[in-house]
Coordinates of C-alpha atoms and ligand atoms in Angstrom, one line a residue:
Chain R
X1 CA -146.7 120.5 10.0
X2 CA -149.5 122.7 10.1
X3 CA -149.9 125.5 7.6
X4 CA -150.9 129.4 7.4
X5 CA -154.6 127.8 6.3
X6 CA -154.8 125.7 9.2
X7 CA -154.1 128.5 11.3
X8 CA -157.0 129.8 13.0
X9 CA -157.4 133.6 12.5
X10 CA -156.3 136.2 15.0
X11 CA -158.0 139.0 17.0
X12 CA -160.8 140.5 14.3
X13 CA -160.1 144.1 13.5
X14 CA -156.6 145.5 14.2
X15 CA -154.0 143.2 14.9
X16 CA -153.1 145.4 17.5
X17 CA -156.4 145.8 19.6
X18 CA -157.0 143.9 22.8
X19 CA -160.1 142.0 23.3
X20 CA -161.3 142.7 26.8
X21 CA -161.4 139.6 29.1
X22 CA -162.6 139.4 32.9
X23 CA -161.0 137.2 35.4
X24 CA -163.0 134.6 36.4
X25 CA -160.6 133.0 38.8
X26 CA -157.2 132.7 40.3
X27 CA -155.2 130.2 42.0
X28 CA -151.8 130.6 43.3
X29 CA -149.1 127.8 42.4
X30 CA -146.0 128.4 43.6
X31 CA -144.9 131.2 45.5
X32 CA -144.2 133.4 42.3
X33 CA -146.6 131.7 40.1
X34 CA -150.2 132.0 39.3
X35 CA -152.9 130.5 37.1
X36 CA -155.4 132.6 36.0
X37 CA -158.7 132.0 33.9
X38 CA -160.4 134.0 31.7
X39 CA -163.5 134.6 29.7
X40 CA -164.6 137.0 26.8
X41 CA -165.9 140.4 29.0
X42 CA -168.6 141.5 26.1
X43 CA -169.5 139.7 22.5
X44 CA -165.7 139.6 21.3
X45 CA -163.5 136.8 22.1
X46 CA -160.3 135.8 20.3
X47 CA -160.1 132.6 17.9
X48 CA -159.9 129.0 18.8
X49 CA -156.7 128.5 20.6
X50 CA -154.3 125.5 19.7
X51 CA -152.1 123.5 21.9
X52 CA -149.1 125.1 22.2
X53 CA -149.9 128.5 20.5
X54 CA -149.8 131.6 22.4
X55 CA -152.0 135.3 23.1
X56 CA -150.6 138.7 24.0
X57 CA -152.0 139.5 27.8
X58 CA -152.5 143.4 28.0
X59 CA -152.2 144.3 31.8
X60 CA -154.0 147.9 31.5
X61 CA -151.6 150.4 31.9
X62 CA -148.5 148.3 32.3
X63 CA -147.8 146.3 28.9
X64 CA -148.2 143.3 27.2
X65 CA -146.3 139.9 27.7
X66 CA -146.8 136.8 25.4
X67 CA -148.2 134.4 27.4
X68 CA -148.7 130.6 26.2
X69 CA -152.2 129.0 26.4
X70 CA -152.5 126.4 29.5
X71 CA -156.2 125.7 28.8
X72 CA -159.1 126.8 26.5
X73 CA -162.7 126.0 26.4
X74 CA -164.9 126.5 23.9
X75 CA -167.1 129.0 25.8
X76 CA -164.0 131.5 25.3
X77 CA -162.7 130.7 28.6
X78 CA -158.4 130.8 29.3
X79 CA -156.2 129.1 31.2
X80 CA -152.9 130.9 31.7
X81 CA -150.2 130.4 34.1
X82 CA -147.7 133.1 35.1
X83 CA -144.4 133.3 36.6
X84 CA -143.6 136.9 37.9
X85 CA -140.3 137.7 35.7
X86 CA -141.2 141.8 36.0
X87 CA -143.3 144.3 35.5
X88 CA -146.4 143.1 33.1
X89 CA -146.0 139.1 34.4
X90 CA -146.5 140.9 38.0
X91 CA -148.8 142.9 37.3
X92 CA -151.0 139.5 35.7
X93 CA -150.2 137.9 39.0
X94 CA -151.9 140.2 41.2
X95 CA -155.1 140.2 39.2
X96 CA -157.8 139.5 41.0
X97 CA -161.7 137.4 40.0
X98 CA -163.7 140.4 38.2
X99 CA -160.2 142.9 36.9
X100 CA -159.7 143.1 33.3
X101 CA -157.0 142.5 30.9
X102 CA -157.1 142.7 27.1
X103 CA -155.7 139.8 24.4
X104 CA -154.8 139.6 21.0
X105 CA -153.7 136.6 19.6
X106 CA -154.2 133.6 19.3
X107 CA -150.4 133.1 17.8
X108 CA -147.8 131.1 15.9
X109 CA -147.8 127.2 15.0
X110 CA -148.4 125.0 18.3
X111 CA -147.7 121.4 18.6
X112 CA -148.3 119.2 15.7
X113 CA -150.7 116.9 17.4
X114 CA -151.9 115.9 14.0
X115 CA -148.3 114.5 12.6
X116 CA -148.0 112.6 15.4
X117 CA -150.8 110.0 15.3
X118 CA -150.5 106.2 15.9
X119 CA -146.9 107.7 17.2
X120 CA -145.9 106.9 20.9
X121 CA -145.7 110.6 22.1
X122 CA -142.9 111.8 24.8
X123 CA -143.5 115.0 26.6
X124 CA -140.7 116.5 28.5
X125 CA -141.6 119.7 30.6
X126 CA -139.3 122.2 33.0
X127 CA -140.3 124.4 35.0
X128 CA -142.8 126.5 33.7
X129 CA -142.6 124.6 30.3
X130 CA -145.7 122.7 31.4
X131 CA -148.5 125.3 31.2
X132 CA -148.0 125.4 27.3
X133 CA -147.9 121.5 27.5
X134 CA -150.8 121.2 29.3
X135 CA -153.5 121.5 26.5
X136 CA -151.8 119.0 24.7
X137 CA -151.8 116.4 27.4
X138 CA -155.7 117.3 27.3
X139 CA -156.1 116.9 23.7
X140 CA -154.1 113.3 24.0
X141 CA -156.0 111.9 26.6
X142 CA -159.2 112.9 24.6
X143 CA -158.0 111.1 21.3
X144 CA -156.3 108.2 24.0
X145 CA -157.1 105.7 20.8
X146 CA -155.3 107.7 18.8
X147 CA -151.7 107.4 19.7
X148 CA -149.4 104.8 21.2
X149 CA -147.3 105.0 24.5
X150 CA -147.4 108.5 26.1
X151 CA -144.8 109.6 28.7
X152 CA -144.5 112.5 30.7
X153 CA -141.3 113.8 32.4
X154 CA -141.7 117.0 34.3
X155 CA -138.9 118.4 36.4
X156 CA -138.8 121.8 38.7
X157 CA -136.1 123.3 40.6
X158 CA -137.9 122.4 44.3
X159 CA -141.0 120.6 45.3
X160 CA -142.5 123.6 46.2
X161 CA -141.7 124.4 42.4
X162 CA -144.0 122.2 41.1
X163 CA -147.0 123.6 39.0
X164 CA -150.7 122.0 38.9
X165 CA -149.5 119.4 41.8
X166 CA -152.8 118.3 42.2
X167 CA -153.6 117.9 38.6
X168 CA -150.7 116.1 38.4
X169 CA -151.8 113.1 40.5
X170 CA -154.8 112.7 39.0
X171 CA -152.3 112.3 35.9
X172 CA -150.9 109.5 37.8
X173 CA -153.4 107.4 38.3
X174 CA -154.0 107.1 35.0
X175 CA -152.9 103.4 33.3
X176 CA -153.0 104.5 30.1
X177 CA -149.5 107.4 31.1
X178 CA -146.4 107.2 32.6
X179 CA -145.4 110.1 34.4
X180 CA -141.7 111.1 36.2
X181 CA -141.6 113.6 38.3
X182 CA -138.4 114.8 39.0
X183 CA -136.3 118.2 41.4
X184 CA -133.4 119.3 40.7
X185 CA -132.9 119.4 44.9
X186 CA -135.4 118.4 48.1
X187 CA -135.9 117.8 51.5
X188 CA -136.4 114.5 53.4
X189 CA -140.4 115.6 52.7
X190 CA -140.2 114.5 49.3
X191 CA -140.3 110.8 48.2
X192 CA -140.0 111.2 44.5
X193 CA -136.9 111.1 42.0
X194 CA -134.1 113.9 42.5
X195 CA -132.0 114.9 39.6
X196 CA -132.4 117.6 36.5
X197 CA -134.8 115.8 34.0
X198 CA -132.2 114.4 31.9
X199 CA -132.0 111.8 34.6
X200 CA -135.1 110.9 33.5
X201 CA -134.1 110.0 30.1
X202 CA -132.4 106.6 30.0
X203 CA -135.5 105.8 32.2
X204 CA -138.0 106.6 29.8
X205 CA -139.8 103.9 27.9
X206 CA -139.5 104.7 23.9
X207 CA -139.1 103.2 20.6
X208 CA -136.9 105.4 18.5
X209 CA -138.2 104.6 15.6
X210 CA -142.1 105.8 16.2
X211 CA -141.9 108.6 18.9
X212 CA -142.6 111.9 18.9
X213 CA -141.1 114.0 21.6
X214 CA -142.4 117.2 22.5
X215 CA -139.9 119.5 24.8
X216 CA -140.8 122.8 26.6
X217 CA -138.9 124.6 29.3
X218 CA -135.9 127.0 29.6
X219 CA -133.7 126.7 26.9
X220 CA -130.7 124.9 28.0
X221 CA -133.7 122.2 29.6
X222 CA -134.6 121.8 25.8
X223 CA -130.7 122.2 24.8
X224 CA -129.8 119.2 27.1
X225 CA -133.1 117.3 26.7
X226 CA -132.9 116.8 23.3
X227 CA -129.3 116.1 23.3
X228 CA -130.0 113.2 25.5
X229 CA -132.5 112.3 23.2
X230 CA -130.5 112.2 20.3
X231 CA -127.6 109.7 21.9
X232 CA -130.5 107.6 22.7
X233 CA -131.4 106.9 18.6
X234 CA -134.5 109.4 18.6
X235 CA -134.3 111.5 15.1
X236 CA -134.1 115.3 15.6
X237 CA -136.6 115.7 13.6
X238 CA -138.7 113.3 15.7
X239 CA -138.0 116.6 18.7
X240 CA -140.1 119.5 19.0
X241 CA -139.2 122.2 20.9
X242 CA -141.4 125.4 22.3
X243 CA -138.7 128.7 21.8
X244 CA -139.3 131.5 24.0
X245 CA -138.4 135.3 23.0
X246 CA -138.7 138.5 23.6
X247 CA -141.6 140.0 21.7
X248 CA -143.8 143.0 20.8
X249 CA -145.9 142.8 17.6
X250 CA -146.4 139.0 18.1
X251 CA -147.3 138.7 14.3
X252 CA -144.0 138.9 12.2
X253 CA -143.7 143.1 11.8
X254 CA -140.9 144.2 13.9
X255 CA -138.2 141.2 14.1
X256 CA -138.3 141.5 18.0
X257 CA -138.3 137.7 18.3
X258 CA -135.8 137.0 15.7
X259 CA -134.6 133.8 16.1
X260 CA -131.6 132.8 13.3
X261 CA -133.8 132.9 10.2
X262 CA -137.3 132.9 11.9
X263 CA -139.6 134.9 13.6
X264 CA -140.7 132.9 16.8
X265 CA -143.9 134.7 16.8
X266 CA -145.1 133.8 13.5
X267 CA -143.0 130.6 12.5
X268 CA -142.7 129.4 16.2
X269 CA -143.2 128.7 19.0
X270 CA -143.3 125.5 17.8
X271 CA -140.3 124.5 16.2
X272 CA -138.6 121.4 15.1
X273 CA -135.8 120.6 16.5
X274 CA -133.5 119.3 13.6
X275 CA -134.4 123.3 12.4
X276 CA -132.9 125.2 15.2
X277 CA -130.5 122.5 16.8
X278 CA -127.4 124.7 15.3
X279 CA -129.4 127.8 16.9
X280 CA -129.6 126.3 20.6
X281 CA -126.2 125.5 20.4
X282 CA -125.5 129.0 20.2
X283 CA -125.1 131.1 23.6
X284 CA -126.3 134.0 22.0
X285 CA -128.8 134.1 19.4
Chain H
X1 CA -116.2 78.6 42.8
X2 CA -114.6 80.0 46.3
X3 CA -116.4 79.5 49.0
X4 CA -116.8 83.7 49.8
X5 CA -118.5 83.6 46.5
X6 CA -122.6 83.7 47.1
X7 CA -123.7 82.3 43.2
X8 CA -127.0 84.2 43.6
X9 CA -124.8 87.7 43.9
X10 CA -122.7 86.6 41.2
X11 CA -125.5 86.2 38.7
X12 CA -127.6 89.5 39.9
X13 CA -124.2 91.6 39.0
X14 CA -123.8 89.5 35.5
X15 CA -127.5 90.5 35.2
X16 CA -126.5 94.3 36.1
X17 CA -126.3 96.6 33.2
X18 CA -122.9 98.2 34.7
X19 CA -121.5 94.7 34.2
X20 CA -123.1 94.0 31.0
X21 CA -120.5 92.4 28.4
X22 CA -117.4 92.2 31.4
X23 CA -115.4 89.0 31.5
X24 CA -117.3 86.0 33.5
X25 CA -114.3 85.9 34.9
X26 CA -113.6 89.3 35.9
X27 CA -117.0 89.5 37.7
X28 CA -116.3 86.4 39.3
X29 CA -113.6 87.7 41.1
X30 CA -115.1 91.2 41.9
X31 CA -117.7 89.1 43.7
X32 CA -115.9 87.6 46.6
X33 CA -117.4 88.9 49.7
X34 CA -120.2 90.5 47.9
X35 CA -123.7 90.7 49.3
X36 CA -127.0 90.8 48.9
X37 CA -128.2 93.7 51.2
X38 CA -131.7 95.6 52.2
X39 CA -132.3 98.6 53.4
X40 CA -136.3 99.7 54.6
X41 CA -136.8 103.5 54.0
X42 CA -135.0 105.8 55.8
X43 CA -131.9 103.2 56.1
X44 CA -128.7 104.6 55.6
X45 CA -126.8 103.2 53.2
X46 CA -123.5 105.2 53.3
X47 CA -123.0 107.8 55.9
X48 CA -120.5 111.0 54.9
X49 CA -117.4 110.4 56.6
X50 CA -117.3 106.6 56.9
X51 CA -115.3 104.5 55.3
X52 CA -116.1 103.7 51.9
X53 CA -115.9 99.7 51.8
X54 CA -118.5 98.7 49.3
X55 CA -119.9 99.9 46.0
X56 CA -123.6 99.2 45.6
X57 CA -125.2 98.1 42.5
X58 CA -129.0 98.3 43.2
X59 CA -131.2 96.0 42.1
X60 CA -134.6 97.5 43.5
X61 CA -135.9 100.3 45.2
X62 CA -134.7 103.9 45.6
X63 CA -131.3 105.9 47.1
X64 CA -131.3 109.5 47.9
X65 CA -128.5 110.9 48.0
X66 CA -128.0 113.8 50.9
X67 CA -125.9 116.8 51.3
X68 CA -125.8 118.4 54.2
X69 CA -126.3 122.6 53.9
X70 CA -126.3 124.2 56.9
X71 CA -129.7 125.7 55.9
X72 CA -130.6 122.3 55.1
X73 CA -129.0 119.5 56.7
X74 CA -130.6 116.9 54.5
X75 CA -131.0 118.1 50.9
X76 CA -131.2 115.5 48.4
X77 CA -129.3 116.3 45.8
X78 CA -129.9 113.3 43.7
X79 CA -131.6 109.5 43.5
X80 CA -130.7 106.2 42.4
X81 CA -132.5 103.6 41.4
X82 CA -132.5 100.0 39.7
X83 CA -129.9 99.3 37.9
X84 CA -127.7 102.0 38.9
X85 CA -124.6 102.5 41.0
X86 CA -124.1 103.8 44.4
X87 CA -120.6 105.0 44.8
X88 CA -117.4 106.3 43.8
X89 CA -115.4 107.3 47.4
X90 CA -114.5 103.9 47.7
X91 CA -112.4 103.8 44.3
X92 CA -110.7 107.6 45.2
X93 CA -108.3 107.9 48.2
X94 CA -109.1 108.7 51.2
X95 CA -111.8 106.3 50.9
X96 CA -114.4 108.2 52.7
X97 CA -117.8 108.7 51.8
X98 CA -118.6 111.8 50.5
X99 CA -122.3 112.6 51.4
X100 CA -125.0 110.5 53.2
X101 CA -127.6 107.6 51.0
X102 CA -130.8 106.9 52.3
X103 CA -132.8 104.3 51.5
X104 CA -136.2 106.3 50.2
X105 CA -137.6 103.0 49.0
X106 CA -136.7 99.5 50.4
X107 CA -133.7 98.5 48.4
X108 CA -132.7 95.2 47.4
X109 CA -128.9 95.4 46.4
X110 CA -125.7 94.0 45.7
X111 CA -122.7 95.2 47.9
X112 CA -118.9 94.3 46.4
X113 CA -116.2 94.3 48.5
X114 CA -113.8 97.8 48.3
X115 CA -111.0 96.0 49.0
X116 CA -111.5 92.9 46.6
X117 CA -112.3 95.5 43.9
X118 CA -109.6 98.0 44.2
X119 CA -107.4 94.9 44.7
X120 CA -108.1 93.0 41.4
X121 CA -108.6 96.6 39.1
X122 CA -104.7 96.9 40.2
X123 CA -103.6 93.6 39.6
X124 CA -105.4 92.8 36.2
X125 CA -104.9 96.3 33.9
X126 CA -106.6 95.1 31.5
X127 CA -109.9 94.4 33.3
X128 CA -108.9 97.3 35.4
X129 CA -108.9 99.9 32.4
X130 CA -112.4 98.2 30.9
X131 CA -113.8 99.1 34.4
X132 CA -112.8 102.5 34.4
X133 CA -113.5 103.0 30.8
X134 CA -117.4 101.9 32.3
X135 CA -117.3 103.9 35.3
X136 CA -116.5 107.6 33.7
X137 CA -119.5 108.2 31.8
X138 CA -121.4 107.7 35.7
X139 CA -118.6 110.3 37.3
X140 CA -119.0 112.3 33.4
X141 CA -122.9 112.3 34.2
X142 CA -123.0 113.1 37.2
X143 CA -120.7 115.7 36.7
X144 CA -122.7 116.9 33.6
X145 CA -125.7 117.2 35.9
X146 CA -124.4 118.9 38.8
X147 CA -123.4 121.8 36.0
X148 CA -126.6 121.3 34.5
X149 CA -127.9 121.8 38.1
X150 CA -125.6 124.9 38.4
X151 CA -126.6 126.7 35.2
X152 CA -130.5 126.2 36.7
X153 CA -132.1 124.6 34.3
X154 CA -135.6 125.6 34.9
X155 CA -134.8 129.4 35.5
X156 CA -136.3 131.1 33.3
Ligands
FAD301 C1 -144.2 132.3 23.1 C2 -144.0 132.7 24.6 C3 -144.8 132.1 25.6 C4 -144.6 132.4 26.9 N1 -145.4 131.8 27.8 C5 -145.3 132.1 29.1 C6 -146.2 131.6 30.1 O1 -147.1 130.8 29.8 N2 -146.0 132.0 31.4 C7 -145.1 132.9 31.7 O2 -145.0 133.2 32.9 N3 -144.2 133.4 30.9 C8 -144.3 133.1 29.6 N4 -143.5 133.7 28.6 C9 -142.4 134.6 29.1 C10 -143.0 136.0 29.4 O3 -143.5 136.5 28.1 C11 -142.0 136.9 29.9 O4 -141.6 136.5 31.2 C12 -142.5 138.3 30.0 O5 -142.7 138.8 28.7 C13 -141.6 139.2 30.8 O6 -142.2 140.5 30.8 P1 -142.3 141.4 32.1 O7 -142.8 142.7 31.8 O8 -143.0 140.7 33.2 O9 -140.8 141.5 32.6 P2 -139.7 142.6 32.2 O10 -139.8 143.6 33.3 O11 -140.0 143.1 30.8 O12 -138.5 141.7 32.1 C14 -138.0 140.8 33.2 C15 -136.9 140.0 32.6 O13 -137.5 139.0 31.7 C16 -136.8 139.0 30.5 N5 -137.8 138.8 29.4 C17 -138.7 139.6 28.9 N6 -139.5 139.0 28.0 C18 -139.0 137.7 27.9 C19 -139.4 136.6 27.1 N7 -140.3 136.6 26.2 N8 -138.7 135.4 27.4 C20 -137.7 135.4 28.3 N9 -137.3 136.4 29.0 C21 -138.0 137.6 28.8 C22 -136.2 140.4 30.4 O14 -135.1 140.4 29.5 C23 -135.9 140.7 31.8 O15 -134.6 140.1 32.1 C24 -143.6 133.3 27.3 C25 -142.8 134.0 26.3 C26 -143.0 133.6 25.0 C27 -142.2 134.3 23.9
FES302 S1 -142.6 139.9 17.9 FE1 -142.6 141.2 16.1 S2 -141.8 139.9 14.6 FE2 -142.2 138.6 16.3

């Protein structure tokens, strides 16, 4: 598990002060969701993000949302994908190439890539659970050598639903990956699997004994995944989940993102699942 | 061996998992009248409304299957694949499918006889129970994931 050293550190100066970004680019991928990238607008730009971590995005004027990290570059650049839930989420989806947001961050413990070397690595994604999966699907296929068998199951409501589509069948063609994709409902137009993604499951190809599953998604998704996961020999503690909540200081001040005994801001997102299994369980947390 | 009994049929459902660890016996006598069947995409399979005389075991290939919305008149609502069943209507009166299956895939699979099946789970309790006992958790799952379905798992 990575520790507070191995942390990379925040937004210099006040914890609180956005770092001016530019847009640099915007793609739309689903009727109410949109993938921006940015890059450092000036000399500042926020620490080296991790897989799985997360920044506050400052839409001027509006507010601040915490919003995981789908890409980073080591020129500064961002990669975020958004899902309009209200008012700052819609506000970052009608940016447009050249407008300006600020972000602090980067934040909280991301995947623990490291852990899970030589391990055969399961990566279960719904909905809009992939974006924050997405670097470390990048960071696998760059240490390929590294790790054993790696599967992806990714499931959305609809086709249509389906985030980085494209991206995704280049995925695909890899030999070295096996990828299900899965909707909860379709049309005639789609040729794939149907079914929530714990269809998936007793389909996937794992050893119990040396996999490491990585889950994000709503949380009954990761609720359910990981139950399914469990009945089929896989340790919870061999489960990772990504927890989402609401949040405002994003560094472990004001208990907004209380989650049981944690903070998911500073002790999360990241968490292990044998840690907050009694938590998910719970309607109401 | 009786002569409705194909012996390749016979040994692809002994090599099904949903007849894994079942009396040779039992499966024997499940299999009269069974057949292999294909379908090319697009193939229907069962058609809602029809009577339900076989239950599919599918050996290869993929099943969608459709309910019709009157918005959508052909929304999949789920897909089965290898080593999965296809059916439940023809084990619950009135015997009627409930909802269309289309071939999305050519399928390669093994159709058992309604009638021999319902026949022999009533006459031999014993095996009858041990298929039942195997046949809830498919009715418990699917059941689990049309409320998993319900409570929108990927809203956020
Ligand atoms: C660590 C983390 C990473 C996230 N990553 C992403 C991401 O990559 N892409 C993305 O689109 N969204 C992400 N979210 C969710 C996003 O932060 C919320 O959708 C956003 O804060 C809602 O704010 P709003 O002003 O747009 O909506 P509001 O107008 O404030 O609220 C709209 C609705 O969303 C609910 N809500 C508010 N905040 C959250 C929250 N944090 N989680 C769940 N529901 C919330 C409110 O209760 C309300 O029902 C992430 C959240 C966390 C905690
Ligand atoms: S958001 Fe303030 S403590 Fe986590």
């Amino acid at each position: 598990m990575l520790t507070d050293a191995d942390r990379p550190a925040p937004t210099p100066g006040h914890p609180f002060a956005p770092v001016p970004y530019r847009v640099r680019a915007v793609a739309t991928e689903t009727p109410d969701t949109t993938t921006i990238v940015i890059e450092p607008w000036g000399t500042r730009r926020i620490g080296r993000t991790q897989p799985g971590q997360f920044v506050m995005l400052y839409a001027f004027g509006i507010g601040e949302s915490p919003i995981g990290v789908a890409g980073g570059h080591p020129d500064g650049q961002l990669v975020h994908t958004v899902r309009n839930a209200g008012k700052v989420t819609g506000a970052l989806g009608r940016l447009t190439p050249g407008d300006t947001v600020g972000v602090r961050g980067p934040y909280g413990h991301g995947w623990p890539i490291g852990e899970a070397k030589g391990r055969d690595i399961l990566i279960v994604a719904g909905g809009l659970g992939l974006p924050p999966l997405r670097p470390l699907v990048y960071e696998l296929f760059a240490r390929r050598e590294s790790y054993g068998r790696v599967e992806i199951i990714y499931g959305a409501r609809t086709p249509k639903d389906l985030v980085y589509y494209d991206e995704i069948q280049t995925w695909r063609r890899r030999n070295d990956l096996r990828l299900q994709v899965t909707v909860d409902a379709a049309g005639r137009e789609w040729y794939g699997d149907v079914g929530v993604v714990t269809t998936r499951i007793p389909d996937a190809r794992f050893e119990t004994g040396r996999t490491t599953a990585f889950l994000c998604g709503p949380e009954i998704m990761m609720r359910m995944t990981a139950q399914a996961l469990v009945a089929r020999g896989l340790a919870p503690e061999a489960i990772w989940v990504s927890m989402e909540r609401n949040m405002k200081c994003a560094v472990g001040f004001c208990g907004h993102c209380q989650f049981g005994p944690s903070f998911v801001c500073r002790d999360g997102p990241v968490l292990r699942y044998d840690r907050v299994q009694h938590l998910l369980s719970l309607r109401e947390v | 061996m009786s002569q409705e009994t194909d012996p390749k049929v016979v040994d692809a459902v002994r090599a099904h998992p949903f007849f894994h660890g079942f009396d040779p016996a039992f499966v024997h006598e499940v299999c009269q009248h069974a057949r292999e069947v294909r379908f090319e995409p697009d193939e229907l399979l069962a058609k809602e409304g029809a009577p339900a005389d076989v239950f599919y075991l599918i050996l290869e290939g993929k099943v969608a299957l459709e309910a019709g919305a009157a918005d959508n008149p052909h929304l999949t609502v789920q897909t089965v694949g290898r080593d999965e069943v296809l059916g439940w209507s023809w084990l619950v009166a009135p015997h009627r499918w409930r909802f269309d299956a289309r071939a999305t895939k050519p399928v390669r699979a093994a159709a058992l006889s309604a009638e021999v099946l319902r026949r022999t789970l009533a006459s031999h309790p014993t095996w009858g129970y041990q298929f039942l006992i195997r046949f809830m958790p498919v009715l418990a799952e699917r059941l689990e994931n049309t409320r998993i379905q319900l409570l929108d798992l990927h809203a956020h």
